[in-house]
mmCIF file of N, CA and C in Angstrom:
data_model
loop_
_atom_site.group_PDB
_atom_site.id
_atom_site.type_symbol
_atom_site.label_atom_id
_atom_site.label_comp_id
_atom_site.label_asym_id
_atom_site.label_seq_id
_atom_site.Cartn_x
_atom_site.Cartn_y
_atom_site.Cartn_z
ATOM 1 N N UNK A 229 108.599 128.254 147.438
ATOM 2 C CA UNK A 229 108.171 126.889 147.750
ATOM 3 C C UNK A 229 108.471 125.917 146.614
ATOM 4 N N UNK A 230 109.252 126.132 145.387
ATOM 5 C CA UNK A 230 109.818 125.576 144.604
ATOM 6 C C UNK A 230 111.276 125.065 144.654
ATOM 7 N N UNK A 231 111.741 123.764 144.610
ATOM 8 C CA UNK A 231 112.827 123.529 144.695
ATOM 9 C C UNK A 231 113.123 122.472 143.689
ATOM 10 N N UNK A 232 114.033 123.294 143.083
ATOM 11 C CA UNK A 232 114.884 122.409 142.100
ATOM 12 C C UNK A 232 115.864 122.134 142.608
ATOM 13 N N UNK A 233 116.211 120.616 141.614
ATOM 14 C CA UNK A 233 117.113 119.426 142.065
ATOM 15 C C UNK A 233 117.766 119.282 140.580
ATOM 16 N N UNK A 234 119.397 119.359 140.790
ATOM 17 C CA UNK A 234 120.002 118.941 139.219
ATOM 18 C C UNK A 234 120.498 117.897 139.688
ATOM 19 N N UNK A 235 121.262 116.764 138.203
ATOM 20 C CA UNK A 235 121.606 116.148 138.693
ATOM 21 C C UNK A 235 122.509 115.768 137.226
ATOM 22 N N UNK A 236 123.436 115.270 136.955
ATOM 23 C CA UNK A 236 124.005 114.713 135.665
ATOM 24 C C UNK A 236 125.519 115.192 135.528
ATOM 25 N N UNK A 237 125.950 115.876 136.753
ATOM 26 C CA UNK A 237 127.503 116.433 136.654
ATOM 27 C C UNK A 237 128.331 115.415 137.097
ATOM 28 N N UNK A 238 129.591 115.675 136.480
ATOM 29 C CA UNK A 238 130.966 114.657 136.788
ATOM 30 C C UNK A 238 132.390 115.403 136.122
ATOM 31 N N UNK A 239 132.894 114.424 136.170
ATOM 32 C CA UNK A 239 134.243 114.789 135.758
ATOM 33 C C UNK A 239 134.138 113.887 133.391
ATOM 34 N N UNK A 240 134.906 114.735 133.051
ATOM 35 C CA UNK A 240 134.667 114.333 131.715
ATOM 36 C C UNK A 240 136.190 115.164 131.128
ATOM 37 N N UNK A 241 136.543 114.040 130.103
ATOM 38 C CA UNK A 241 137.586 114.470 129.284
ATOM 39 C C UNK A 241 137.298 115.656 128.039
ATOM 40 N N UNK A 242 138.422 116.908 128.111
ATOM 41 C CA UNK A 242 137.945 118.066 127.042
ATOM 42 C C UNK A 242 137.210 117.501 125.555
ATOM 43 N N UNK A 243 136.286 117.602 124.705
ATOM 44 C CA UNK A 243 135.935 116.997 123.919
ATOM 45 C C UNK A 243 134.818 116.462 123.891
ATOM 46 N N UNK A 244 134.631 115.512 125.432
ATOM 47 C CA UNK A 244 133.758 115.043 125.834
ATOM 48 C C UNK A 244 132.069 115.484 125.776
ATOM 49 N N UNK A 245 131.163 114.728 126.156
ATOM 50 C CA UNK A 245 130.081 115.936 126.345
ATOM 51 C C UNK A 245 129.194 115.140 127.967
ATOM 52 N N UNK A 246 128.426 116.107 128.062
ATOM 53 C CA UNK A 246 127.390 115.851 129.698
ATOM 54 C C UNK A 246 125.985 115.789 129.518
ATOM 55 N N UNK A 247 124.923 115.371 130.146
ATOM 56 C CA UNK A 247 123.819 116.140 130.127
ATOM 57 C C UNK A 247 123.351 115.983 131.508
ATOM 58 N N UNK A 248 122.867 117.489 131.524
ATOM 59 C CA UNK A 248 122.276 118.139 133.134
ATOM 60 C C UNK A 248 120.804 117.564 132.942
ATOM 61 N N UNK A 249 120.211 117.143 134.033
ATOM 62 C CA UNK A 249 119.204 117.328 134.437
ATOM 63 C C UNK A 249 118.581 118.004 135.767
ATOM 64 N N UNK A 250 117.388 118.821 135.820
ATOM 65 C CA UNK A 250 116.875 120.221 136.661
ATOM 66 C C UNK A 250 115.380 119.391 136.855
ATOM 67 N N UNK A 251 114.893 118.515 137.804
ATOM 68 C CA UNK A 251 113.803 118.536 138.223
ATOM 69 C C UNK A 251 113.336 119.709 139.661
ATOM 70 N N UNK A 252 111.848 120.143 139.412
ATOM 71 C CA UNK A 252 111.211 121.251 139.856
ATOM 72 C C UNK A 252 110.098 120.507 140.589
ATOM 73 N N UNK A 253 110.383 120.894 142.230
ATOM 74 C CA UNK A 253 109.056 120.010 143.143
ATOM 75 C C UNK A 253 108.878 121.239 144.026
ATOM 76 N N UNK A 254 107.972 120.857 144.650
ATOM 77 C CA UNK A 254 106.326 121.661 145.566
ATOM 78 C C UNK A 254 105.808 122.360 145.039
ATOM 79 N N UNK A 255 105.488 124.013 144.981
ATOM 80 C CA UNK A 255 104.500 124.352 144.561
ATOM 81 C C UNK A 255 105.027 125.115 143.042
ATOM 82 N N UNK A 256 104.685 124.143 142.224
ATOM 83 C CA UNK A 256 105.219 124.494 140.939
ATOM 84 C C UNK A 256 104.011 124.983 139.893
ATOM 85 N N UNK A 257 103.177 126.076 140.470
ATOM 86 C CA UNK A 257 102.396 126.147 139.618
ATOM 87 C C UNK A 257 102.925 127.760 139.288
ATOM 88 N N UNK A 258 102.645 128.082 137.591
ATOM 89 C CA UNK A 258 102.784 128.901 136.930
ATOM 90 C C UNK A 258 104.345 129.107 136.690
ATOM 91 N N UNK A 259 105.139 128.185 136.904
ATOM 92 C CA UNK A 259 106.587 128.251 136.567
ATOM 93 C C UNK A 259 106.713 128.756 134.722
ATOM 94 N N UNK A 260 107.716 129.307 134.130
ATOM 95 C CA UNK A 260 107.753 129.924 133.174
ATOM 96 C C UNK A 260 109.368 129.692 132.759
ATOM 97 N N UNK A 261 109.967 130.365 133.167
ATOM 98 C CA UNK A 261 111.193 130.216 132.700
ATOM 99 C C UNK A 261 112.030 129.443 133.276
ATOM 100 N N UNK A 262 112.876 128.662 132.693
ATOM 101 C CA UNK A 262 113.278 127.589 133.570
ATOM 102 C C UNK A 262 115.335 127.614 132.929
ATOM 103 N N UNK A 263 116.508 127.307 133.581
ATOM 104 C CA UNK A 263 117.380 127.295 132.910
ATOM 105 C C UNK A 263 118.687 127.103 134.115
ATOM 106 N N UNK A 264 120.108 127.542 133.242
ATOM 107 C CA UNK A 264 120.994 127.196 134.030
ATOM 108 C C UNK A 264 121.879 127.996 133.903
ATOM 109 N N UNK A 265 122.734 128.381 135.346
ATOM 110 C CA UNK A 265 123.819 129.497 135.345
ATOM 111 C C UNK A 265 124.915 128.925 135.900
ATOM 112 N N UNK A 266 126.193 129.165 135.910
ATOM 113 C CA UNK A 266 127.116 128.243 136.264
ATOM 114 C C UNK A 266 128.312 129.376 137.266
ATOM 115 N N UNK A 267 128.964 129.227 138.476
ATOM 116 C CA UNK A 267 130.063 129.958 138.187
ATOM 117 C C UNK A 267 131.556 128.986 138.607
ATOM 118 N N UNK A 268 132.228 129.511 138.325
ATOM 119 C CA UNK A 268 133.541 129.337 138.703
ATOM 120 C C UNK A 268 134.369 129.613 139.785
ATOM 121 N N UNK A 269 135.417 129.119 140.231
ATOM 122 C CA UNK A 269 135.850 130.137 141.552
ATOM 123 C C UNK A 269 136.486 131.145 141.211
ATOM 124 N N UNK A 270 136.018 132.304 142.031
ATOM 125 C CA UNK A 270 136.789 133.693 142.266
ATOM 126 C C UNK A 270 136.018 134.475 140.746
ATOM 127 N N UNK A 271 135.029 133.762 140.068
ATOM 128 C CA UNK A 271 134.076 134.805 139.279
ATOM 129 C C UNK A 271 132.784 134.316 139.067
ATOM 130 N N UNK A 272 131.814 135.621 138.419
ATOM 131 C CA UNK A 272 130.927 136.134 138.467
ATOM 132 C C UNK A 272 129.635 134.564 138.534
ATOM 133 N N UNK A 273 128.621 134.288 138.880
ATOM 134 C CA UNK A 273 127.526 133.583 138.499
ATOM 135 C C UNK A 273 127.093 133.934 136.766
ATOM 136 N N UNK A 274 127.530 132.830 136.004
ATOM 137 C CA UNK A 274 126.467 134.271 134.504
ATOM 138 C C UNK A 274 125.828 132.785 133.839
ATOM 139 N N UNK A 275 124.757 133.090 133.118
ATOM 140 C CA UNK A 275 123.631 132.867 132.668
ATOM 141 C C UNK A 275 124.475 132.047 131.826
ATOM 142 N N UNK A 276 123.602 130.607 131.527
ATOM 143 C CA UNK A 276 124.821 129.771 130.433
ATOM 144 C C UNK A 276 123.073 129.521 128.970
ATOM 145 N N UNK A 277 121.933 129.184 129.799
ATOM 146 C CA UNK A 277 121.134 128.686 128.784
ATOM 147 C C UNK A 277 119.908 128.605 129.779
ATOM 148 N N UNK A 278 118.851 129.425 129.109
ATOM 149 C CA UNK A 278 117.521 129.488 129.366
ATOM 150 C C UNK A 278 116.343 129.078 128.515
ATOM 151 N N UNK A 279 115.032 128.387 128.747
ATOM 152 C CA UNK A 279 113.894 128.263 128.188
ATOM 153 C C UNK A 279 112.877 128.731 128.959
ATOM 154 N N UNK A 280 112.062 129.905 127.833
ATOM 155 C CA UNK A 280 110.855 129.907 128.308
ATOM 156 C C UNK A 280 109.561 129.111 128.012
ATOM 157 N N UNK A 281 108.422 128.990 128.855
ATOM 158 C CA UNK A 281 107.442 127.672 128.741
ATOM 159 C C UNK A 281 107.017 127.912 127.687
ATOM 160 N N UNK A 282 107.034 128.865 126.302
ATOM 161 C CA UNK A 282 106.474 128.250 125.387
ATOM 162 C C UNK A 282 107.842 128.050 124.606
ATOM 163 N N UNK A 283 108.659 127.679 124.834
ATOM 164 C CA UNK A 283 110.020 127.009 124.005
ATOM 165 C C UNK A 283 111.098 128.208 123.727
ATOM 166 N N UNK A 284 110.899 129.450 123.701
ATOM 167 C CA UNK A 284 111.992 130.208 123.220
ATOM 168 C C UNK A 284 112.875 129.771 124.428
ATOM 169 N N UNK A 285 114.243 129.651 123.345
ATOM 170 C CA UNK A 285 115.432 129.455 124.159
ATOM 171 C C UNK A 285 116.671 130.834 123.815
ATOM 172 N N UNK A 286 117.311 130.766 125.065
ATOM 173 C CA UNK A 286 118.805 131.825 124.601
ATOM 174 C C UNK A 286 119.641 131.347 125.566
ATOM 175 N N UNK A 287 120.720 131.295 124.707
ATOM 176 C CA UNK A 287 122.279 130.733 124.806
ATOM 177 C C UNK A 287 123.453 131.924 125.172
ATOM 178 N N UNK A 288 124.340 131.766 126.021
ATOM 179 C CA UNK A 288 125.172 132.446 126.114
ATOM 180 C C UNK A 288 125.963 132.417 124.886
ATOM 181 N N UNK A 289 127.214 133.425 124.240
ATOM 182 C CA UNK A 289 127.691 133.704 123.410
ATOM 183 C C UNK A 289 128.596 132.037 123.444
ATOM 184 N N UNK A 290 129.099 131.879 124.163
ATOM 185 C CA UNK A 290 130.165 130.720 124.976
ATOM 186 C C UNK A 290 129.751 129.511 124.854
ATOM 187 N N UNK A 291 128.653 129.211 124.630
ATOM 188 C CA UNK A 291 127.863 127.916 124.384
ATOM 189 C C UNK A 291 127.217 128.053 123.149
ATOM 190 N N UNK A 292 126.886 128.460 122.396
ATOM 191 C CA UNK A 292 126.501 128.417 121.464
ATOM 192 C C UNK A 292 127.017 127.351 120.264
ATOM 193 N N UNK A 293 126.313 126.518 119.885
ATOM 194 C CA UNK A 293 126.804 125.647 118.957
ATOM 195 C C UNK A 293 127.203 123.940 119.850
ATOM 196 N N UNK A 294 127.137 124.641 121.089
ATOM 197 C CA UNK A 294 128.154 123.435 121.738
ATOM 198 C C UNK A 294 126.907 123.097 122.552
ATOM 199 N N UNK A 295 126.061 123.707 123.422
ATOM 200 C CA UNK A 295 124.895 123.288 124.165
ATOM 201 C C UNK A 295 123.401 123.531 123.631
ATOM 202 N N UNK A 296 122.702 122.474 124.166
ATOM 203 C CA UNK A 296 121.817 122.963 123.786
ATOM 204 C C UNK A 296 120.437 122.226 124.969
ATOM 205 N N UNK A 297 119.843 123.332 124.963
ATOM 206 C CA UNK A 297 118.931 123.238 126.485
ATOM 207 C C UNK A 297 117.160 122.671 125.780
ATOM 208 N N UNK A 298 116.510 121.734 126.704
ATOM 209 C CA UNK A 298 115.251 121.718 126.693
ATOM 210 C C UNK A 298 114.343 121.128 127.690
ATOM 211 N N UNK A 299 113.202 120.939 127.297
ATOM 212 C CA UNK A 299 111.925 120.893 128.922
ATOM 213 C C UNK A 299 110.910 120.417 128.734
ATOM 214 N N UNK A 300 110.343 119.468 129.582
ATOM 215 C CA UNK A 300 109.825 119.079 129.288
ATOM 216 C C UNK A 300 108.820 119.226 130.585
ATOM 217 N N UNK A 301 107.584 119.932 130.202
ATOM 218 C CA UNK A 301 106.549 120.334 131.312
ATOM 219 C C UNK A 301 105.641 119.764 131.709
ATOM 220 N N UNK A 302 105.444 118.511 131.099
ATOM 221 C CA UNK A 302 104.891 117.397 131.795
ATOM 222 C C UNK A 302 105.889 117.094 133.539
ATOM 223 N N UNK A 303 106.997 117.089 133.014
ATOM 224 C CA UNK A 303 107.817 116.340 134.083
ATOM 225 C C UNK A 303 108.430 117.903 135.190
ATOM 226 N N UNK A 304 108.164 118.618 134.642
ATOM 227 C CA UNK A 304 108.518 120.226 135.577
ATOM 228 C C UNK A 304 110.033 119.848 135.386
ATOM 229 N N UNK A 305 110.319 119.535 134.070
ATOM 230 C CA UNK A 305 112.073 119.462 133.805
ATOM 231 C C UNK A 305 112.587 120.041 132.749
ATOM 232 N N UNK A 306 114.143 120.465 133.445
ATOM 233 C CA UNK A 306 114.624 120.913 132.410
ATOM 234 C C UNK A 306 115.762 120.268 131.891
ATOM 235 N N UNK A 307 116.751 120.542 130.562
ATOM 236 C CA UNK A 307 117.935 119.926 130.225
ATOM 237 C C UNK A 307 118.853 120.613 130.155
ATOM 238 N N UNK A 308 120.043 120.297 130.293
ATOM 239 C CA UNK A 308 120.952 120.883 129.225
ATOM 240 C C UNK A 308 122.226 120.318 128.692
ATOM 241 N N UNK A 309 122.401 119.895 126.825
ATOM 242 C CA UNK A 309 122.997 118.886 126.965
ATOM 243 C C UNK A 309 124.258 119.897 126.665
ATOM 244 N N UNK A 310 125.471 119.339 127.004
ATOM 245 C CA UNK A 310 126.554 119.563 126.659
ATOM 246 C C UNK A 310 127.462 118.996 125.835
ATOM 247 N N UNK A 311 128.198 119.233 124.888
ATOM 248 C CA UNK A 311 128.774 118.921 124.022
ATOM 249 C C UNK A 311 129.982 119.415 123.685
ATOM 250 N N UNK A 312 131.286 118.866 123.318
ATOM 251 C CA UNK A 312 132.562 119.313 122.984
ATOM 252 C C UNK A 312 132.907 120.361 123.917
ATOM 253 N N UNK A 313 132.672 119.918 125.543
ATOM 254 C CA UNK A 313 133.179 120.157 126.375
ATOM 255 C C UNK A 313 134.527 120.936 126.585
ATOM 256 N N UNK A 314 135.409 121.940 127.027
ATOM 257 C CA UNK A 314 136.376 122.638 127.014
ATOM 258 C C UNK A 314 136.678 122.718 128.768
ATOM 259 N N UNK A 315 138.051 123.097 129.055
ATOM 260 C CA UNK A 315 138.029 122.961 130.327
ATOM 261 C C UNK A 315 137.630 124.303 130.532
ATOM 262 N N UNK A 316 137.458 125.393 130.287
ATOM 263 C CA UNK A 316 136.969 126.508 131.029
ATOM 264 C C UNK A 316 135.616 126.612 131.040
ATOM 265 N N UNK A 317 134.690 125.063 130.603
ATOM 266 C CA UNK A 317 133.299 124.803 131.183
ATOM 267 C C UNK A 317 133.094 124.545 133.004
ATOM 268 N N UNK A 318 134.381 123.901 133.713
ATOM 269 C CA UNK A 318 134.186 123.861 134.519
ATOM 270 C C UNK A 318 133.822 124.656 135.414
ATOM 271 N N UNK A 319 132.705 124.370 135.922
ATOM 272 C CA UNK A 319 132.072 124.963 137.250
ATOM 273 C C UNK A 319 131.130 124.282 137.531
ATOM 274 N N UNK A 320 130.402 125.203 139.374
ATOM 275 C CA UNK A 320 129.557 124.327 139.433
ATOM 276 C C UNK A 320 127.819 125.074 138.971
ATOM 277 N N UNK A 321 127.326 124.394 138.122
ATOM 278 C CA UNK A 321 126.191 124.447 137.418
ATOM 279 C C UNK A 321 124.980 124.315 138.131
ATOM 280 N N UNK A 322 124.467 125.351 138.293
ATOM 281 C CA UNK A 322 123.045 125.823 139.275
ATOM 282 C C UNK A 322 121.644 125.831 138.259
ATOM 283 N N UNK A 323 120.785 125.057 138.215
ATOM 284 C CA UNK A 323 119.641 125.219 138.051
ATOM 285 C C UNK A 323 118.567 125.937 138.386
ATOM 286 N N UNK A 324 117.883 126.938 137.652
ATOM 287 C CA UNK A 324 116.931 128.038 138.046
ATOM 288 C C UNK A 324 115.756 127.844 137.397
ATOM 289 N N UNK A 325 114.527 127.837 138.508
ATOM 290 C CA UNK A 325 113.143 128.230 137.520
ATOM 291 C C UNK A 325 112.333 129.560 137.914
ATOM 292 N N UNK A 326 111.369 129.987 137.254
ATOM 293 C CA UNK A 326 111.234 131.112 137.385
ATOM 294 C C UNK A 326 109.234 131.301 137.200
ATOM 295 N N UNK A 327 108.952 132.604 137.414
ATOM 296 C CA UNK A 327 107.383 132.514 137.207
ATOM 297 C C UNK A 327 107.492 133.632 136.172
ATOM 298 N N UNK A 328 108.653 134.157 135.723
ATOM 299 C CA UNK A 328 108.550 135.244 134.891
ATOM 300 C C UNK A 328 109.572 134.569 134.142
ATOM 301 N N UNK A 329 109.512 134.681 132.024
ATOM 302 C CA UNK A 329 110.625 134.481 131.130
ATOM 303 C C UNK A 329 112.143 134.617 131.493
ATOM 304 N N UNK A 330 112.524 133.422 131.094
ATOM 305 C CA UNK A 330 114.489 133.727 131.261
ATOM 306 C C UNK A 330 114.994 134.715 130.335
ATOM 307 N N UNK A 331 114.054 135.674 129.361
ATOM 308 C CA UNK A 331 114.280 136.545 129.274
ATOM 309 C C UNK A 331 115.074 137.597 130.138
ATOM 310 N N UNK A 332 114.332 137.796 131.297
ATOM 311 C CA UNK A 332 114.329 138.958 132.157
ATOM 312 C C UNK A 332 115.045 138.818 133.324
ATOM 313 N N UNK A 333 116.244 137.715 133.300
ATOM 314 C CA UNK A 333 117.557 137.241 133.755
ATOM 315 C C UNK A 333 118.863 138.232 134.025
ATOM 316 N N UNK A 334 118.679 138.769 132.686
ATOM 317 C CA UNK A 334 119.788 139.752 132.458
ATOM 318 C C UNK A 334 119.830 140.807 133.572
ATOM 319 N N UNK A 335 118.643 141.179 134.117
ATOM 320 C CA UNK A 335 118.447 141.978 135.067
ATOM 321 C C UNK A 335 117.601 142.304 135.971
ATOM 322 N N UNK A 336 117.384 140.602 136.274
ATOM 323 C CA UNK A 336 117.340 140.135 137.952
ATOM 324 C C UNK A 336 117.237 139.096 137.970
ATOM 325 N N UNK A 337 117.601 138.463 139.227
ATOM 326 C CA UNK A 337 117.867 136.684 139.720
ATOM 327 C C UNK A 337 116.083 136.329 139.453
ATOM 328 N N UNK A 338 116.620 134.705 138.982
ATOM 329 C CA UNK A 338 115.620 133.934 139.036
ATOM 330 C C UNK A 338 114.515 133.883 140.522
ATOM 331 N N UNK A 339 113.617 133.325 140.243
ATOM 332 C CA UNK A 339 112.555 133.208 142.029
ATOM 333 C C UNK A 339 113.758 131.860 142.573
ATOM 334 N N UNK A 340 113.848 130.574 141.778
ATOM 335 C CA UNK A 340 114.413 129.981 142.678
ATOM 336 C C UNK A 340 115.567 128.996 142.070
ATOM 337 N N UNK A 341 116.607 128.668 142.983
ATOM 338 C CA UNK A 341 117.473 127.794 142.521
ATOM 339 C C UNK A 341 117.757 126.591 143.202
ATOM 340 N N UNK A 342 118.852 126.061 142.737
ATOM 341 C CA UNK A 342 118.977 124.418 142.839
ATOM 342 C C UNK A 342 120.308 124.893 143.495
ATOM 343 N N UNK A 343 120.966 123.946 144.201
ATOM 344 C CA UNK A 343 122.057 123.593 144.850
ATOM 345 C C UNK A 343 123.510 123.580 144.097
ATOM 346 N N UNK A 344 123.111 123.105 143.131
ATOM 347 C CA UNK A 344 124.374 122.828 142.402
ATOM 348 C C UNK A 344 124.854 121.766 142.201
ATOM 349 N N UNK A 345 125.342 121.650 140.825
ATOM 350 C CA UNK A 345 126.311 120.502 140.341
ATOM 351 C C UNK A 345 127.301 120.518 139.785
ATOM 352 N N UNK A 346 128.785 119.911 140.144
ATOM 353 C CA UNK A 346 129.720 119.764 139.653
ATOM 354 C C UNK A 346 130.215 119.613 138.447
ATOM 355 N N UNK A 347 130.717 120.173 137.679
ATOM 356 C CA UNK A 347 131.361 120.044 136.255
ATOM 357 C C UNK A 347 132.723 120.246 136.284
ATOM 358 N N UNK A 348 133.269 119.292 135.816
ATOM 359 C CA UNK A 348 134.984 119.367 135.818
ATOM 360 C C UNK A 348 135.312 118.703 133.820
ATOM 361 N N UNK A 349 135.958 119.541 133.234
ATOM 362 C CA UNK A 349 136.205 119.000 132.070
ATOM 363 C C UNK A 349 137.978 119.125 132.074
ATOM 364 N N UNK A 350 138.545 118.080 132.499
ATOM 365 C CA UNK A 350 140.370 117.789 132.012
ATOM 366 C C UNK A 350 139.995 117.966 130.817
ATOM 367 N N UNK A 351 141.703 118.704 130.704
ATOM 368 C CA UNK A 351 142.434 118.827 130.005
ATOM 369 C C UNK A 351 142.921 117.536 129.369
#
């Protein structure tokens, strides 16, 4: 009964940077881990940047240095900004929240996700 909504994708020159936004509506009580997975066509969905509600964050190897995610639980939101953009960022970028840590991602899907948003970074 949770549904997240992203919103902040476009098209952007390599270099460039983005920022996602992940609002979380109906029954949003005891939400915990909150974050974003992205895929590409013809591969896998994988985990780009997670926060759990008391702030620990983890970054994929691939983003590291370049993104950086946060939340704000007043607003049942999450971020994630992007920075020095590359074109093999493109995909489309799914927002997930969870009632259990984005810890525990690695090995199993979030409770719920968002629709998706577009990311295109030219060359």
């Amino acid at each position: 009964q949770v549904q997240p909504v992203e919103s902040g994708g476009g098209l952007v020159q390599a270099g460039g940077s983005l920022r996602l936004s992940c609002a979380a509506s109906g029954s949003i009580f005891n939400i915990n881990g909150m974050g974003w997975h992205r895929q590409a066509p013809g591969k896998q969905r994988e985990l780009v940047a997670g926060i759990s509600s008391d702030g620990r964050a983890n970054y994929a190897d691939f983003v590291k240095g370049r993104f950086t995610i946060s939340r704000d639980n007043s607003k049942n939101s999450v971020y994630l900004q992007m920075n020095s953009l590359k074109p093999e960022d493109t995909a489309v970028y799914y927002c997930a929240t969870d009632t259990y840590p984005c810890s525990t991602w690695s090995t199993r899907d979030p409770d719920y996700w968002g629709q998706g948003t577009q990311v295109t970074v030219s060359s």
